[in-house]
Amino acid sequence: MEQQLFRDDFISKLDENFTEVNYYFDYRYKVFFAFSPIVFQAAKCIILELHFATITLTNHILERLLKLALITKAVGIKGIPTEKWNSVFLEPHQKYSSINLGNSIELCRKENLITESEKDTLFTTVRELMRNGFSHADATKILANLPDKVQMFQGTLNEPTKLEEISMNPKVIPPLQALHMENFAKLNATNYFKYVFKLLEDIENRIVQMDSN
């Protein structure tokens, strides 16, 4: 493929999609400054309409966000002398860095870092559908609501006008799975990223409020 085709496509997508994500390039972090380069990459994926990449990177942001929220809540956001970083961060790092997503969600709710409604959404929709469906490549999560059988038609070169009706299960046939997952990603990637980033903003505000009390 010619380089010019890529260049034209990139420029076209930049012109079309930049305003959709400009907010995230300019966002001023209050707590989670380490997310700036990761969010920058995810926003570029949205511009280029890299839907699978957007979802999987957003999954990373979410899992990291919940762990860092717990660690930050434990140590606070006031300045810590550099020479004390090892001792201050060691215990919360050991406590939270390796926990799974379900435990992160539960603990963040217990610490009032997320609301009950957010907890429910993270458990029922995000954890099962977005995280397991894409980061764990579990197509059954994405395709669960599809029918077990779809009717398709098959022809032959010898008799092109004669079509034979056949029944196929889109949940188990890889090429059909791929089509449905691609469509799902296209429809949901950007909104998923926006949801997780809004969660990041809300958790930042809650931590700031907690630390000021």
mmCIF file of C-alpha atoms in Angstrom, residues 37-208:
data_model
loop_
_atom_site.group_PDB
_atom_site.id
_atom_site.type_symbol
_atom_site.label_atom_id
_atom_site.label_comp_id
_atom_site.label_asym_id
_atom_site.label_seq_id
_atom_site.Cartn_x
_atom_site.Cartn_y
_atom_site.Cartn_z
ATOM 1 C CA PRO A 37 0.388 10.115 27.946
ATOM 2 C CA ILE A 38 -1.993 7.122 28.043
ATOM 3 C CA VAL A 39 -5.069 9.281 27.480
ATOM 4 C CA PHE A 40 -3.179 11.062 24.706
ATOM 5 C CA GLN A 41 -2.686 7.721 22.956
ATOM 6 C CA ALA A 42 -6.312 6.671 23.418
ATOM 7 C CA ALA A 43 -7.549 9.983 22.034
ATOM 8 C CA LYS A 44 -5.337 9.532 18.973
ATOM 9 C CA CYS A 45 -6.850 6.072 18.504
ATOM 10 C CA ILE A 46 -10.292 7.681 18.469
ATOM 11 C CA ILE A 47 -9.181 10.207 15.865
ATOM 12 C CA LEU A 48 -7.860 7.426 13.641
ATOM 13 C CA GLU A 49 -10.968 5.282 14.293
ATOM 14 C CA LEU A 50 -8.907 2.440 15.748
ATOM 15 C CA HIS A 51 -11.851 1.060 17.654
ATOM 16 C CA PHE A 52 -10.329 -2.137 19.051
ATOM 17 C CA ALA A 53 -7.235 -0.222 20.147
ATOM 18 C CA THR A 54 -9.402 2.419 21.819
ATOM 19 C CA ILE A 55 -11.296 -0.180 23.831
ATOM 20 C CA THR A 56 -8.277 -2.203 24.938
ATOM 21 C CA LEU A 57 -6.341 0.919 25.929
ATOM 22 C CA THR A 58 -9.391 2.234 27.775
ATOM 23 C CA ASN A 59 -9.544 -1.082 29.636
ATOM 24 C CA HIS A 60 -5.971 -0.468 30.754
ATOM 25 C CA ILE A 61 -6.827 3.077 31.861
ATOM 26 C CA LEU A 62 -9.775 1.817 33.891
ATOM 27 C CA GLU A 63 -7.926 -0.963 35.702
ATOM 28 C CA ARG A 64 -4.978 1.306 36.436
ATOM 29 C CA LEU A 65 -7.285 4.128 37.526
ATOM 30 C CA LEU A 66 -9.040 2.088 40.194
ATOM 31 C CA LYS A 67 -5.753 0.815 41.629
ATOM 32 C CA LEU A 68 -4.184 4.275 41.669
ATOM 33 C CA ALA A 69 -7.338 5.671 43.263
ATOM 34 C CA LEU A 70 -6.933 3.255 46.162
ATOM 35 C CA ILE A 71 -3.214 3.962 46.497
ATOM 36 C CA THR A 72 -3.759 7.723 46.322
ATOM 37 C CA LYS A 73 -6.558 7.575 48.891
ATOM 38 C CA ALA A 74 -4.199 5.709 51.214
ATOM 39 C CA VAL A 75 -1.287 8.165 50.979
ATOM 40 C CA GLY A 76 -3.169 11.413 50.321
ATOM 41 C CA ILE A 77 -2.312 14.117 47.781
ATOM 42 C CA LYS A 78 -0.272 16.474 49.918
ATOM 43 C CA GLY A 79 3.410 16.794 49.108
ATOM 44 C CA ILE A 80 5.663 13.934 50.200
ATOM 45 C CA PRO A 81 9.432 14.461 50.502
ATOM 46 C CA THR A 82 11.235 12.512 47.809
ATOM 47 C CA GLU A 83 13.354 10.617 50.306
ATOM 48 C CA LYS A 84 10.157 9.190 51.835
ATOM 49 C CA TRP A 85 8.540 7.962 48.617
ATOM 50 C CA ASN A 86 9.771 4.375 49.034
ATOM 51 C CA SER A 87 8.453 3.993 52.562
ATOM 52 C CA VAL A 88 5.169 5.829 51.910
ATOM 53 C CA PHE A 89 4.189 3.993 48.736
ATOM 54 C CA LEU A 90 5.502 0.514 49.499
ATOM 55 C CA GLU A 91 2.608 -0.734 51.635
ATOM 56 C CA PRO A 92 -0.285 0.548 49.446
ATOM 57 C CA HIS A 93 1.558 -0.679 46.362
ATOM 58 C CA GLN A 94 1.823 -4.179 47.821
ATOM 59 C CA LYS A 95 -1.790 -4.035 48.966
ATOM 60 C CA TYR A 96 -3.463 -2.841 45.766
ATOM 61 C CA SER A 97 -1.245 -3.184 42.691
ATOM 62 C CA SER A 98 -1.999 -6.840 41.957
ATOM 63 C CA ILE A 99 -5.689 -7.087 42.825
ATOM 64 C CA ASN A 100 -8.152 -8.030 40.100
ATOM 65 C CA LEU A 101 -10.762 -5.708 38.638
ATOM 66 C CA GLY A 102 -13.627 -7.080 40.703
ATOM 67 C CA ASN A 103 -11.762 -6.441 43.942
ATOM 68 C CA SER A 104 -10.725 -2.988 42.751
ATOM 69 C CA ILE A 105 -14.355 -2.093 42.117
ATOM 70 C CA GLU A 106 -15.470 -3.392 45.506
ATOM 71 C CA LEU A 107 -12.705 -1.601 47.394
ATOM 72 C CA CYS A 108 -13.231 1.671 45.521
ATOM 73 C CA ARG A 109 -16.898 1.562 46.508
ATOM 74 C CA LYS A 110 -15.978 0.781 50.113
ATOM 75 C CA GLU A 111 -13.645 3.796 50.150
ATOM 76 C CA ASN A 112 -16.353 6.007 48.549
ATOM 77 C CA LEU A 113 -14.202 6.572 45.497
ATOM 78 C CA ILE A 114 -17.076 5.458 43.268
ATOM 79 C CA THR A 115 -20.860 5.526 43.732
ATOM 80 C CA GLU A 116 -23.143 2.520 43.993
ATOM 81 C CA SER A 117 -24.442 3.233 40.501
ATOM 82 C CA GLU A 118 -20.907 3.370 39.109
ATOM 83 C CA LYS A 119 -20.084 0.128 40.888
ATOM 84 C CA ASP A 120 -23.062 -1.595 39.269
ATOM 85 C CA THR A 121 -22.122 -0.344 35.802
ATOM 86 C CA LEU A 122 -18.510 -1.367 36.228
ATOM 87 C CA PHE A 123 -19.500 -4.856 37.342
ATOM 88 C CA THR A 124 -22.340 -5.653 34.977
ATOM 89 C CA THR A 125 -21.355 -3.830 31.803
ATOM 90 C CA VAL A 126 -17.715 -2.848 31.844
ATOM 91 C CA ARG A 127 -16.131 -5.862 33.560
ATOM 92 C CA GLU A 128 -18.077 -8.515 31.692
ATOM 93 C CA LEU A 129 -18.647 -6.910 28.323
ATOM 94 C CA MET A 130 -15.820 -4.474 27.615
ATOM 95 C CA ARG A 131 -12.938 -5.903 29.658
ATOM 96 C CA ASN A 132 -13.593 -9.627 29.256
ATOM 97 C CA GLY A 133 -14.915 -9.261 25.722
ATOM 98 C CA PHE A 134 -11.866 -7.439 24.395
ATOM 99 C CA SER A 135 -8.861 -7.620 26.729
ATOM 100 C CA HIS A 136 -9.622 -11.303 27.370
ATOM 101 C CA ALA A 137 -10.767 -11.851 23.775
ATOM 102 C CA ASP A 138 -13.943 -13.577 24.961
ATOM 103 C CA ALA A 139 -16.261 -13.172 21.998
ATOM 104 C CA THR A 140 -19.157 -14.832 23.836
ATOM 105 C CA LYS A 141 -19.494 -11.732 26.024
ATOM 106 C CA ILE A 142 -19.914 -9.439 23.024
ATOM 107 C CA LEU A 143 -22.182 -11.776 21.058
ATOM 108 C CA ALA A 144 -24.352 -13.023 23.918
ATOM 109 C CA ASN A 145 -27.506 -11.294 22.671
ATOM 110 C CA LEU A 146 -27.238 -12.533 19.106
ATOM 111 C CA PRO A 147 -29.535 -15.361 17.964
ATOM 112 C CA ASP A 148 -28.033 -18.828 17.800
ATOM 113 C CA LYS A 149 -29.032 -19.124 14.161
ATOM 114 C CA VAL A 150 -29.046 -16.670 11.258
ATOM 115 C CA GLN A 151 -30.257 -17.528 7.785
ATOM 116 C CA MET A 152 -27.797 -17.034 4.945
ATOM 117 C CA PHE A 153 -27.796 -17.923 1.260
ATOM 118 C CA GLN A 154 -25.159 -19.837 -0.687
ATOM 119 C CA GLY A 155 -24.721 -19.904 -4.427
ATOM 120 C CA THR A 156 -22.410 -21.711 -6.848
ATOM 121 C CA LEU A 157 -20.537 -20.648 -9.963
ATOM 122 C CA ASN A 158 -22.332 -23.318 -11.975
ATOM 123 C CA GLU A 159 -25.793 -22.085 -10.971
ATOM 124 C CA PRO A 160 -25.344 -18.460 -9.795
ATOM 125 C CA THR A 161 -29.082 -17.775 -9.758
ATOM 126 C CA LYS A 162 -29.847 -20.770 -7.591
ATOM 127 C CA LEU A 163 -29.427 -19.923 -3.913
ATOM 128 C CA GLU A 164 -29.470 -22.441 -1.106
ATOM 129 C CA GLU A 165 -30.617 -21.254 2.317
ATOM 130 C CA ILE A 166 -28.316 -22.304 5.156
ATOM 131 C CA SER A 167 -28.372 -21.684 8.911
ATOM 132 C CA MET A 168 -25.270 -20.495 10.775
ATOM 133 C CA ASN A 169 -24.449 -19.665 14.383
ATOM 134 C CA PRO A 170 -22.642 -16.268 14.477
ATOM 135 C CA LYS A 171 -21.582 -16.877 18.094
ATOM 136 C CA VAL A 172 -19.191 -19.712 17.242
ATOM 137 C CA ILE A 173 -17.961 -19.086 13.677
ATOM 138 C CA PRO A 174 -14.797 -16.916 13.795
ATOM 139 C CA PRO A 175 -15.390 -14.874 10.596
ATOM 140 C CA LEU A 176 -18.928 -14.025 11.712
ATOM 141 C CA GLN A 177 -17.701 -13.301 15.225
ATOM 142 C CA ALA A 178 -15.161 -10.887 13.783
ATOM 143 C CA LEU A 179 -17.796 -8.977 11.813
ATOM 144 C CA HIS A 180 -20.058 -8.534 14.813
ATOM 145 C CA MET A 181 -17.210 -7.602 17.163
ATOM 146 C CA GLU A 182 -15.904 -5.037 14.693
ATOM 147 C CA ASN A 183 -19.345 -3.472 14.450
ATOM 148 C CA PHE A 184 -19.747 -3.496 18.239
ATOM 149 C CA ALA A 185 -16.361 -1.824 18.698
ATOM 150 C CA LYS A 186 -17.182 0.833 16.120
ATOM 151 C CA LEU A 187 -20.442 1.684 17.868
ATOM 152 C CA ASN A 188 -19.105 1.683 21.437
ATOM 153 C CA ALA A 189 -15.387 2.539 21.571
ATOM 154 C CA THR A 190 -15.633 6.315 21.838
ATOM 155 C CA ASN A 191 -18.472 6.348 24.356
ATOM 156 C CA TYR A 192 -16.656 3.786 26.484
ATOM 157 C CA PHE A 193 -13.541 5.952 26.579
ATOM 158 C CA LYS A 194 -15.629 8.990 27.507
ATOM 159 C CA TYR A 195 -17.322 7.067 30.305
ATOM 160 C CA VAL A 196 -14.008 5.965 31.815
ATOM 161 C CA PHE A 197 -12.505 9.424 31.514
ATOM 162 C CA LYS A 198 -15.546 10.946 33.237
ATOM 163 C CA LEU A 199 -15.009 8.401 35.993
ATOM 164 C CA LEU A 200 -11.394 9.555 36.245
ATOM 165 C CA GLU A 201 -12.544 13.162 36.621
ATOM 166 C CA ASP A 202 -15.115 12.258 39.265
ATOM 167 C CA ILE A 203 -12.638 10.196 41.285
ATOM 168 C CA GLU A 204 -10.121 13.035 41.123
ATOM 169 C CA ASN A 205 -12.699 15.451 42.496
ATOM 170 C CA ARG A 206 -13.688 13.041 45.269
ATOM 171 C CA ILE A 207 -10.081 12.530 46.336
ATOM 172 C CA VAL A 208 -9.471 16.283 46.399
#
